[in-house]
Structures are given as structure tokens and as C-alpha cells.
PDB file of C-alpha atoms in Angstrom:
ATOM      1  CA  MET A   1     122.071 107.293  86.746  1.00  0.00           C
ATOM      2  CA  PRO A   2     122.282 109.912  89.574  1.00  0.00           C
ATOM      3  CA  GLY A   3     125.319 110.160  92.015  1.00  0.00           C
ATOM      4  CA  THR A   4     125.609 108.551  95.563  1.00  0.00           C
ATOM      5  CA  GLN A   5     125.539 111.901  97.177  1.00  0.00           C
ATOM      6  CA  LEU A   6     121.694 112.017  95.792  1.00  0.00           C
ATOM      7  CA  TYR A   7     120.833 108.267  96.776  1.00  0.00           C
ATOM      8  CA  LEU A   8     121.619 109.326 100.073  1.00  0.00           C
ATOM      9  CA  GLU A   9     119.461 112.465 100.147  1.00  0.00           C
ATOM     10  CA  ALA A  10     116.592 110.442  98.675  1.00  0.00           C
ATOM     11  CA  LEU A  11     116.732 108.028 101.720  1.00  0.00           C
ATOM     12  CA  SER A  12     117.134 110.889 103.988  1.00  0.00           C
ATOM     13  CA  ALA A  13     113.708 112.396 102.496  1.00  0.00           C
ATOM     14  CA  LEU A  14     112.000 109.079 102.704  1.00  0.00           C
ATOM     15  CA  SER A  15     112.961 108.041 106.531  1.00  0.00           C
ATOM     16  CA  GLY A  16     112.903 111.599 108.082  1.00  0.00           C
ATOM     17  CA  CYS A  17     116.778 110.594 109.024  1.00  0.00           C
ATOM     18  CA  ASN A  18     119.764 112.313 107.961  1.00  0.00           C
ATOM     19  CA  VAL A  19     121.642 109.917 105.992  1.00  0.00           C
ATOM     20  CA  GLN A  20     125.489 110.215 105.619  1.00  0.00           C
ATOM     21  CA  LEU A  21     128.093 108.404 104.061  1.00  0.00           C
ATOM     22  CA  THR A  22     130.416 106.165 105.882  1.00  0.00           C
ATOM     23  CA  SER A  23     133.286 103.610 104.718  1.00  0.00           C
ATOM     24  CA  GLY A  24     132.233 101.393 107.659  1.00  0.00           C
ATOM     25  CA  ASN A  25     129.539  99.229 107.940  1.00  0.00           C
ATOM     26  CA  SER A  26     126.146 100.276 107.181  1.00  0.00           C
ATOM     27  CA  GLN A  27     123.648 101.082 110.307  1.00  0.00           C
ATOM     28  CA  LEU A  28     120.602  99.961 108.585  1.00  0.00           C
ATOM     29  CA  THR A  29     119.728  97.597 105.835  1.00  0.00           C
ATOM     30  CA  SER A  30     117.306  98.284 103.207  1.00  0.00           C
ATOM     31  CA  GLN A  31     114.561  96.515 105.113  1.00  0.00           C
ATOM     32  CA  ASP A  32     115.256  98.778 108.004  1.00  0.00           C
ATOM     33  CA  PHE A  33     114.348 101.809 105.542  1.00  0.00           C
ATOM     34  CA  VAL A  34     111.266 100.112 104.549  1.00  0.00           C
ATOM     35  CA  ASN A  35     110.388  99.350 108.003  1.00  0.00           C
ATOM     36  CA  ILE A  36     110.804 102.893 109.027  1.00  0.00           C
ATOM     37  CA  VAL A  37     109.227 104.426 106.215  1.00  0.00           C
ATOM     38  CA  ALA A  38     106.215 102.300 106.803  1.00  0.00           C
ATOM     39  CA  LEU A  39     105.958 102.373 110.354  1.00  0.00           C
ATOM     40  CA  ARG A  40     106.228 106.220 110.216  1.00  0.00           C
ATOM     41  CA  GLU A  41     103.028 106.147 108.425  1.00  0.00           C
ATOM     42  CA  PHE A  42     101.571 103.704 110.883  1.00  0.00           C
ATOM     43  CA  TYR A  43     102.339 105.351 113.634  1.00  0.00           C
ATOM     44  CA  LYS A  44     100.860 108.935 112.813  1.00  0.00           C
ATOM     45  CA  GLN A  45      97.981 107.208 112.005  1.00  0.00           C
ATOM     46  CA  GLU A  46      98.074 106.262 115.377  1.00  0.00           C
ATOM     47  CA  GLY A  47      98.639 109.965 116.506  1.00  0.00           C
ATOM     48  CA  LEU A  48     102.018 109.352 118.042  1.00  0.00           C
ATOM     49  CA  THR A  49     104.952 111.652 116.921  1.00  0.00           C
ATOM     50  CA  GLU A  50     107.587 109.576 118.254  1.00  0.00           C
ATOM     51  CA  LEU A  51     109.120 106.228 116.520  1.00  0.00           C
ATOM     52  CA  GLU A  52     111.543 103.709 118.529  1.00  0.00           C
ATOM     53  CA  TYR A  53     113.645 101.676 116.165  1.00  0.00           C
ATOM     54  CA  PRO A  54     116.782  99.137 117.242  1.00  0.00           C
ATOM     55  CA  SER A  55     120.347 100.850 117.557  1.00  0.00           C
ATOM     56  CA  LEU A  56     118.995 104.807 116.226  1.00  0.00           C
ATOM     57  CA  GLY A  57     116.766 105.046 119.359  1.00  0.00           C
ATOM     58  CA  THR A  58     113.863 107.628 118.991  1.00  0.00           C
ATOM     59  CA  LEU A  59     112.663 109.275 115.897  1.00  0.00           C
ATOM     60  CA  SER A  60     110.449 112.023 115.380  1.00  0.00           C
ATOM     61  CA  LEU A  61     107.333 111.630 112.949  1.00  0.00           C
ATOM     62  CA  GLN A  62     106.671 115.562 113.369  1.00  0.00           C
ATOM     63  CA  GLU A  63     106.962 116.601 109.563  1.00  0.00           C
ATOM     64  CA  ILE A  64     107.242 120.451 109.566  1.00  0.00           C
ATOM     65  CA  ASP A  65     105.950 120.870 106.172  1.00  0.00           C
ATOM     66  CA  ASP A  66     102.032 120.551 105.194  1.00  0.00           C
ATOM     67  CA  LEU A  67     102.115 117.255 103.268  1.00  0.00           C
ATOM     68  CA  ASP A  68     101.406 115.023 106.401  1.00  0.00           C
ATOM     69  CA  SER A  69      97.978 116.771 107.165  1.00  0.00           C
ATOM     70  CA  LYS A  70      96.421 115.273 103.832  1.00  0.00           C
ATOM     71  CA  ASP A  71      95.217 111.854 103.361  1.00  0.00           C
ATOM     72  CA  MET A  72      95.042 109.917  99.951  1.00  0.00           C
ATOM     73  CA  TYR A  73      91.650 110.861  99.122  1.00  0.00           C
ATOM     74  CA  SER A  74      93.149 114.554  99.503  1.00  0.00           C
ATOM     75  CA  SER A  75      94.178 116.492  96.373  1.00  0.00           C
ATOM     76  CA  PRO A  76      97.660 115.764  94.630  1.00  0.00           C
ATOM     77  CA  LEU A  77     100.591 116.974  96.643  1.00  0.00           C
ATOM     78  CA  ALA A  78     101.889 120.001  95.685  1.00  0.00           C
ATOM     79  CA  LEU A  79     105.660 119.355  94.320  1.00  0.00           C
ATOM     80  CA  THR A  80     106.700 122.838  95.036  1.00  0.00           C
ATOM     81  CA  ALA A  81     106.051 122.812  98.816  1.00  0.00           C
ATOM     82  CA  PRO A  82     109.053 123.906 100.754  1.00  0.00           C
ATOM     83  CA  GLU A  83     111.606 121.465 101.873  1.00  0.00           C
ATOM     84  CA  ARG A  84     112.628 121.744 105.758  1.00  0.00           C
ATOM     85  CA  LYS A  85     114.185 119.421 107.844  1.00  0.00           C
ATOM     86  CA  PRO A  86     113.865 118.395 111.697  1.00  0.00           C
ATOM     87  CA  ALA A  87     116.459 119.951 113.250  1.00  0.00           C
ATOM     88  CA  SER A  88     116.488 116.839 115.739  1.00  0.00           C
ATOM     89  CA  ALA A  89     116.914 114.106 112.636  1.00  0.00           C
ATOM     90  CA  THR A  90     118.759 111.514 113.628  1.00  0.00           C
ATOM     91  CA  THR A  91     122.043 110.465 111.796  1.00  0.00           C
ATOM     92  CA  VAL A  92     121.945 107.212 110.010  1.00  0.00           C
ATOM     93  CA  LYS A  93     125.587 106.136 108.298  1.00  0.00           C
ATOM     94  CA  ILE A  94     125.315 104.212 104.978  1.00  0.00           C
ATOM     95  CA  ASN A  95     128.092 102.533 103.001  1.00  0.00           C
ATOM     96  CA  PRO A  96     126.993 102.733  99.464  1.00  0.00           C
ATOM     97  CA  ALA A  97     129.393  99.072  99.119  1.00  0.00           C
ATOM     98  CA  ASP A  98     127.096  97.073 100.951  1.00  0.00           C
ATOM     99  CA  PHE A  99     123.071  99.189 100.619  1.00  0.00           C
ATOM    100  CA  PHE A 100     123.225  99.599  97.204  1.00  0.00           C
ATOM    101  CA  ASP A 101     123.839  96.770  93.922  1.00  0.00           C
ATOM    102  CA  PRO A 102     124.586  99.019  90.862  1.00  0.00           C
ATOM    103  CA  ALA A 103     124.204  95.785  88.669  1.00  0.00           C
ATOM    104  CA  TYR A 104     120.714  95.742  88.877  1.00  0.00           C
ATOM    105  CA  ASN A 105     120.287  99.688  88.230  1.00  0.00           C
ATOM    106  CA  TYR A 106     117.590 100.452  85.470  1.00  0.00           C
ATOM    107  CA  ASP A 107     117.088 103.714  83.752  1.00  0.00           C
ATOM    108  CA  PHE A 108     113.224 103.407  82.883  1.00  0.00           C
ATOM    109  CA  THR A 109     113.144 107.227  82.458  1.00  0.00           C
ATOM    110  CA  ASN A 110     112.591 107.169  78.553  1.00  0.00           C
ATOM    111  CA  ILE A 111     111.008 103.664  78.550  1.00  0.00           C
ATOM    112  CA  LYS A 112     107.225 103.713  77.717  1.00  0.00           C
ATOM    113  CA  ASP A 113     105.640 100.251  77.522  1.00  0.00           C
ATOM    114  CA  GLY A 114     102.371 101.055  75.986  1.00  0.00           C
ATOM    115  CA  SER A 115     100.557  97.896  75.860  1.00  0.00           C
ATOM    116  CA  ALA A 116     102.893  95.690  76.611  1.00  0.00           C
ATOM    117  CA  LYS A 117     102.200  93.540  79.688  1.00  0.00           C
ATOM    118  CA  PHE A 118     104.545  92.633  82.934  1.00  0.00           C
ATOM    119  CA  LEU A 119     103.983  89.741  85.522  1.00  0.00           C
ATOM    120  CA  ARG A 120     105.351  89.054  88.698  1.00  0.00           C
ATOM    121  CA  GLY A 121     104.143  86.493  90.712  1.00  0.00           C
ATOM    122  CA  ASP A 122     101.139  85.927  88.151  1.00  0.00           C
ATOM    123  CA  GLU A 123     100.069  89.627  88.349  1.00  0.00           C
ATOM    124  CA  PRO A 124     100.304  92.356  86.573  1.00  0.00           C
ATOM    125  CA  TYR A 125     103.564  94.339  86.582  1.00  0.00           C
ATOM    126  CA  VAL A 126     103.385  98.355  86.134  1.00  0.00           C
ATOM    127  CA  ARG A 127     106.982  99.190  85.344  1.00  0.00           C
ATOM    128  CA  PRO A 128     108.267 102.361  86.667  1.00  0.00           C
ATOM    129  CA  CYS A 129     108.641 104.124  83.737  1.00  0.00           C
ATOM    130  CA  GLY A 130     110.158 107.588  83.399  1.00  0.00           C
ATOM    131  CA  TRP A 131     112.288 106.890  86.696  1.00  0.00           C
ATOM    132  CA  ASN A 132     115.673 105.946  87.651  1.00  0.00           C
ATOM    133  CA  ARG A 133     115.831 103.151  89.538  1.00  0.00           C
ATOM    134  CA  VAL A 134     118.492 102.420  91.844  1.00  0.00           C
ATOM    135  CA  ALA A 135     118.876  98.666  93.021  1.00  0.00           C
ATOM    136  CA  LEU A 136     119.497  97.839  96.784  1.00  0.00           C
ATOM    137  CA  ARG A 137     121.075  95.029  97.906  1.00  0.00           C
ATOM    138  CA  VAL A 138     118.947  92.398  98.521  1.00  0.00           C
ATOM    139  CA  ILE A 139     120.079  88.980  97.060  1.00  0.00           C
ATOM    140  CA  LYS A 140     121.355  86.669  99.973  1.00  0.00           C
ATOM    141  CA  LYS A 141     119.662  88.693 102.701  1.00  0.00           C
ATOM    142  CA  TYR A 142     116.757  86.656 103.342  1.00  0.00           C
ATOM    143  CA  GLU A 143     116.678  83.218 104.650  1.00  0.00           C
ATOM    144  CA  ASP A 144     113.967  81.925 102.255  1.00  0.00           C
ATOM    145  CA  GLY A 145     115.984  82.644  99.022  1.00  0.00           C
ATOM    146  CA  GLU A 146     115.270  84.946  95.770  1.00  0.00           C
ATOM    147  CA  LYS A 147     112.076  83.327  94.439  1.00  0.00           C
ATOM    148  CA  TRP A 148     110.324  86.620  96.256  1.00  0.00           C
ATOM    149  CA  LEU A 149     112.283  88.693  93.923  1.00  0.00           C
ATOM    150  CA  GLY A 150     111.774  86.673  90.626  1.00  0.00           C
ATOM    151  CA  THR A 151     109.606  86.782  87.792  1.00  0.00           C
ATOM    152  CA  GLY A 152     108.152  83.364  88.399  1.00  0.00           C
ATOM    153  CA  LYS A 153     104.699  82.028  89.830  1.00  0.00           C
ATOM    154  CA  ASP A 154     106.469  81.967  93.331  1.00  0.00           C
ATOM    155  CA  ALA A 155     107.509  85.756  92.943  1.00  0.00           C
ATOM    156  CA  TRP A 156     106.068  88.422  94.945  1.00  0.00           C
ATOM    157  CA  PRO A 157     104.157  91.038  93.198  1.00  0.00           C
ATOM    158  CA  VAL A 158     105.585  94.502  93.107  1.00  0.00           C
ATOM    159  CA  SER A 159     104.246  97.427  94.812  1.00  0.00           C
ATOM    160  CA  TYR A 160     105.155 100.808  95.336  1.00  0.00           C
ATOM    161  CA  HIS A 161     105.490 103.107  98.311  1.00  0.00           C
ATOM    162  CA  GLY A 162     104.982 106.547  98.196  1.00  0.00           C
ATOM    163  CA  HIS A 163     104.631 109.255 101.295  1.00  0.00           C
ATOM    164  CA  ASN A 164     101.447 109.918 103.140  1.00  0.00           C
ATOM    165  CA  MET A 165      99.923 106.713 102.299  1.00  0.00           C
ATOM    166  CA  ASP A 166      97.682 106.534 105.434  1.00  0.00           C
ATOM    167  CA  GLY A 167      94.679 105.488 104.028  1.00  0.00           C
ATOM    168  CA  SER A 168      90.631 106.447 104.813  1.00  0.00           C
ATOM    169  CA  LEU A 169      87.701 104.403 105.055  1.00  0.00           C
ATOM    170  CA  GLY A 170      86.969 104.783 101.761  1.00  0.00           C
ATOM    171  CA  ILE A 171      90.236 102.951 100.921  1.00  0.00           C
ATOM    172  CA  ILE A 172      90.293 100.290 103.659  1.00  0.00           C
ATOM    173  CA  LEU A 173      86.577  98.967 102.487  1.00  0.00           C
ATOM    174  CA  THR A 174      87.533  95.608 100.649  1.00  0.00           C
ATOM    175  CA  HIS A 175      85.639  94.036  97.775  1.00  0.00           C
ATOM    176  CA  GLN A 176      82.276  92.850  99.881  1.00  0.00           C
ATOM    177  CA  GLY A 177      78.831  93.932  98.657  1.00  0.00           C
ATOM    178  CA  ASP A 178      77.542  96.287  96.139  1.00  0.00           C
ATOM    179  CA  PRO A 179      78.951  99.868  96.222  1.00  0.00           C
ATOM    180  CA  GLU A 180      75.347 100.943  94.975  1.00  0.00           C
ATOM    181  CA  ASP A 181      73.835  99.609  98.101  1.00  0.00           C
ATOM    182  CA  GLN A 182      75.476 101.620 100.231  1.00  0.00           C
ATOM    183  CA  PRO A 183      73.779 101.011 103.834  1.00  0.00           C
ATOM    184  CA  SER A 184      74.778  97.064 102.925  1.00  0.00           C
ATOM    185  CA  PHE A 185      78.083  97.958 101.322  1.00  0.00           C
ATOM    186  CA  LEU A 186      79.225 100.005 104.419  1.00  0.00           C
ATOM    187  CA  GLU A 187      78.086  97.476 107.038  1.00  0.00           C
ATOM    188  CA  ALA A 188      79.632  95.191 105.393  1.00  0.00           C
ATOM    189  CA  GLY A 189      83.010  96.781 105.239  1.00  0.00           C
ATOM    190  CA  ALA A 190      82.705  98.109 108.817  1.00  0.00           C
ATOM    191  CA  SER A 191      82.127  94.486 110.136  1.00  0.00           C
ATOM    192  CA  PHE A 192      85.323  93.158 107.671  1.00  0.00           C
ATOM    193  CA  LEU A 193      87.084  96.014 109.553  1.00  0.00           C
ATOM    194  CA  LEU A 194      85.918  95.135 112.960  1.00  0.00           C
ATOM    195  CA  SER A 195      86.631  91.373 112.458  1.00  0.00           C
ATOM    196  CA  GLU A 196      89.366  89.522 114.776  1.00  0.00           C
ATOM    197  CA  GLU A 197      91.757  89.352 112.299  1.00  0.00           C
ATOM    198  CA  THR A 198      91.210  92.536 111.126  1.00  0.00           C
ATOM    199  CA  ARG A 199      91.067  94.681 113.650  1.00  0.00           C
ATOM    200  CA  GLY A 200      93.927  97.549 113.274  1.00  0.00           C
ATOM    201  CA  LYS A 201      95.451  99.803 110.943  1.00  0.00           C
ATOM    202  CA  GLY A 202      98.031  98.939 108.626  1.00  0.00           C
ATOM    203  CA  VAL A 203     100.860  99.787 105.875  1.00  0.00           C
ATOM    204  CA  TYR A 204      99.491 101.088 102.640  1.00  0.00           C
ATOM    205  CA  SER A 205     101.240 100.565  99.568  1.00  0.00           C
ATOM    206  CA  THR A 206     100.106 100.544  95.326  1.00  0.00           C
ATOM    207  CA  PRO A 207     100.607  98.747  92.361  1.00  0.00           C
ATOM    208  CA  GLU A 208     100.381 101.306  90.321  1.00  0.00           C
ATOM    209  CA  ILE A 209     103.393 104.021  89.944  1.00  0.00           C
ATOM    210  CA  LYS A 210     101.227 106.692  89.113  1.00  0.00           C
ATOM    211  CA  THR A 211      99.223 106.636  92.506  1.00  0.00           C
ATOM    212  CA  ALA A 212     102.565 106.500  94.214  1.00  0.00           C
ATOM    213  CA  GLU A 213     103.843 109.486  92.387  1.00  0.00           C
ATOM    214  CA  LYS A 214     100.706 111.568  93.261  1.00  0.00           C
ATOM    215  CA  TYR A 215     101.521 111.529  97.136  1.00  0.00           C
ATOM    216  CA  CYS A 216     105.626 110.652  96.701  1.00  0.00           C
ATOM    217  CA  LYS A 217     107.980 112.764  98.732  1.00  0.00           C
ATOM    218  CA  THR A 218     109.935 115.526  97.029  1.00  0.00           C
ATOM    219  CA  PHE A 219     113.203 117.077  97.895  1.00  0.00           C
ATOM    220  CA  LYS A 220     115.242 119.589  96.691  1.00  0.00           C
ATOM    221  CA  SER A 221     118.922 118.017  96.122  1.00  0.00           C
ATOM    222  CA  LYS A 222     121.780 120.318  97.099  1.00  0.00           C
ATOM    223  CA  ALA A 223     124.229 117.811  94.956  1.00  0.00           C
ATOM    224  CA  ASP A 224     122.254 119.829  91.896  1.00  0.00           C
ATOM    225  CA  GLY A 225     120.104 121.763  93.104  1.00  0.00           C
ATOM    226  CA  LYS A 226     117.517 120.279  91.292  1.00  0.00           C
ATOM    227  CA  THR A 227     114.000 118.825  93.010  1.00  0.00           C
ATOM    228  CA  TYR A 228     113.095 115.164  92.783  1.00  0.00           C
ATOM    229  CA  LYS A 229     110.410 113.165  93.454  1.00  0.00           C
ATOM    230  CA  VAL A 230     111.259 109.246  95.380  1.00  0.00           C
ATOM    231  CA  VAL A 231     109.314 106.159  95.850  1.00  0.00           C
ATOM    232  CA  LEU A 232     110.348 102.694  97.150  1.00  0.00           C
ATOM    233  CA  GLN A 233     109.810  99.764  94.564  1.00  0.00           C
ATOM    234  CA  ASN A 234     109.009  96.931  96.756  1.00  0.00           C
ATOM    235  CA  ARG A 235     107.994  93.223  96.552  1.00  0.00           C
ATOM    236  CA  ILE A 236     104.744  92.657  98.762  1.00  0.00           C
ATOM    237  CA  ASN A 237     103.709  89.263 100.433  1.00  0.00           C
ATOM    238  CA  PRO A 238     100.588  87.951  98.475  1.00  0.00           C
ATOM    239  CA  GLU A 239      99.246  86.025 101.525  1.00  0.00           C
ATOM    240  CA  LYS A 240      99.900  89.295 103.914  1.00  0.00           C
ATOM    241  CA  ARG A 241      98.242  92.144 101.444  1.00  0.00           C
ATOM    242  CA  VAL A 242      94.708  92.722 101.570  1.00  0.00           C
ATOM    243  CA  LYS A 243      92.918  93.981  98.448  1.00  0.00           C
ATOM    244  CA  CYS A 244      91.187  97.439  98.917  1.00  0.00           C
ATOM    245  CA  GLN A 245      88.038  98.764  97.441  1.00  0.00           C
ATOM    246  CA  ARG A 246      90.091 101.203  95.763  1.00  0.00           C
ATOM    247  CA  LYS A 247      91.703  98.450  93.441  1.00  0.00           C
ATOM    248  CA  ASP A 248      94.810 100.827  93.261  1.00  0.00           C
ATOM    249  CA  ILE A 249      95.418 100.198  97.020  1.00  0.00           C
ATOM    250  CA  TRP A 250      96.521  97.285  99.185  1.00  0.00           C
ATOM    251  CA  MET A 251      97.011  96.874 102.743  1.00  0.00           C
ATOM    252  CA  VAL A 252      98.938  95.024 105.407  1.00  0.00           C
ATOM    253  CA  TYR A 253      96.941  94.973 108.485  1.00  0.00           C
ATOM    254  CA  ILE A 254      98.745  95.716 111.961  1.00  0.00           C
ATOM    255  CA  PRO A 255      96.220  94.439 114.468  1.00  0.00           C
ATOM    256  CA  ASP A 256      95.464  96.359 117.591  1.00  0.00           C
ATOM    257  CA  GLY A 257      97.586  95.507 120.730  1.00  0.00           C
ATOM    258  CA  SER A 258     100.864  94.522 118.518  1.00  0.00           C
ATOM    259  CA  THR A 259     103.977  95.142 120.362  1.00  0.00           C
ATOM    260  CA  GLU A 260     106.935  97.344 118.902  1.00  0.00           C
ATOM    261  CA  ALA A 261     108.747  94.071 117.652  1.00  0.00           C
ATOM    262  CA  GLN A 262     105.494  92.307 116.509  1.00  0.00           C
ATOM    263  CA  LYS A 263     104.889  95.646 114.375  1.00  0.00           C
ATOM    264  CA  ARG A 264     108.326  95.436 112.876  1.00  0.00           C
ATOM    265  CA  VAL A 265     108.057  91.500 112.079  1.00  0.00           C
ATOM    266  CA  ILE A 266     104.698  92.468 110.438  1.00  0.00           C
ATOM    267  CA  VAL A 267     106.523  94.732 107.933  1.00  0.00           C
ATOM    268  CA  GLN A 268     109.358  92.375 107.486  1.00  0.00           C
ATOM    269  CA  GLU A 269     107.394  89.393 106.498  1.00  0.00           C
ATOM    270  CA  SER A 270     105.007  91.237 104.368  1.00  0.00           C
ATOM    271  CA  ILE A 271     107.135  93.983 102.186  1.00  0.00           C
ATOM    272  CA  ARG A 272     110.374  93.807 100.857  1.00  0.00           C
ATOM    273  CA  PRO A 273     112.101  96.782  98.798  1.00  0.00           C
ATOM    274  CA  TYR A 274     114.719  96.314  96.017  1.00  0.00           C
ATOM    275  CA  GLY A 275     114.698  99.858  94.383  1.00  0.00           C
ATOM    276  CA  LEU A 276     114.595 103.214  95.421  1.00  0.00           C
ATOM    277  CA  LEU A 277     113.060 105.394  92.416  1.00  0.00           C
ATOM    278  CA  LEU A 278     114.087 108.846  91.484  1.00  0.00           C
ATOM    279  CA  LYS A 279     112.425 111.019  88.820  1.00  0.00           C
ATOM    280  CA  GLN A 280     113.193 114.660  88.705  1.00  0.00           C
ATOM    281  CA  ALA A 281     110.128 117.101  89.750  1.00  0.00           C
TER     282      ALA A 281
END
């Protein structure tokens, strides 16, 4: 498996923070990281340039490469785009001992599942073949126990969070009407978007690792000079998720008018990370 320095670089690339090693307590939990990654995308949808996060203060959302200017209907992102870090990146201290859980690491690099089928929460689980999974320490971190992380009917389905997954109308439209009948189909979609329970934008993820890979974050490691792709592997609350017209995209709505605290709670109740996926580009 890759080393700790590479893990920290991957977390830096995902969060936009300067993640460093500490022997003390970690400033953030793995849940905080998925909150930050998801909310960064959501705030950019809103046209904002900063995100306030407890214990960290103000985080800049302004990416200086060109990747964030594209939506998910754009061409796949160039893996060779230059990597540049904001000079004002917030420093975050992480202790690997309380952030990672190496007992659950899994190397999918040379695994090919072929026609094999896997389930999580009675829904298909597309395993991240070709990737290294660095396990995050999530056992005994949630008050409702570990059923969400299991393989049974009560488990939450698996989703992947890439980068720049900020959506478009074509993604948000849910399964209503016949796509061939465009006027009524679009009208049904627009009506759904404007309904009371779904008014607002949200946080996107995908059950397909190949979709996440097309839009994942890449970074060049100072540890070994190689370029890597990085994706978060999560479980998503099936009661909070909306399946979009693009069947490989899931959305968690954040209603208009939600406070900053409410937005964090929505993400925390909906998406829980358990793996940091790395793959050499």
C-alpha cells in the first residue's frame, strides 16, 4: 500500500487544505472531510468563493486550475492539468493513528470482478477494481452503530465522490415521464425541482467507480513524483438519496434557506466515508 505522506497529499487534494502530520489529536474526522469535500462542490454551485467550517475558519473555494469550470456533461477532465495550490490553503493536522484504519485496507489494483455480483443494502456494489483503498477509521464513530457499514439489508449502498460533481439540469431530472416526449418530460422534471421538498441544489455522488474516475481529482505526489487519482468511497443513506435521470448519478438535496449548520447535518445524515481510493494516473 502507499505510504502515509501520500495519504496526506490525497486528503489535501480533495479538501483544498494543507493536510499535515501530527502526533496529537486530528483536527478533523473522516466525516469532516466528506462534509468539506461535498460542501465545497455545493457552495461552488451557489457561486460562492468561501466556506466557513467549525474549527478551521474560512476555506477558499477558488481553484486555480481549469477543472472546476466544467460540469459533469463536459468532456472528461485532463489528467495532465497542472496542479497548483492556493497560497492561502488552510493547514489541517491529522494523526494517522486516529484517522486511518489499516486493518481494513484493501488492494483492488489487480482484481477484476468480471461477471461477479456484489450487494450492499440489497443494491449493486461496483467494487473499485484497479484502485488501492485506504480505510478510514469509522468503527464506533456513529451513535446508530455499524449496520450502515455492513453487507446486509440494513447496510447503506456504496457511492463514490469524485471532483467537480456539481451537476446540471440533465442530471437532476428524476425518473418521471418519457424522455422521448420532451415537453412533458421536461415539465415533469421542472415541477419536481420546484416542489417544496426538493427546492434547492445538492450534493452529488455515483455508484459507478468509472464515472467517479472520469471526474476525480488528480495530484502529483512530492513523496514519489508520480501522479495519482483520488476518490472518496462512501455509504449513502438510501432514505436521503434521490436517483437522477442519469442512472449513474445520485443526489442529496440541500433545500434553499438551509443554515450553515443544517447543511452540515444534511451531509452527515446522508453520506459517510469509509475509504480513500488511490490509483496511479
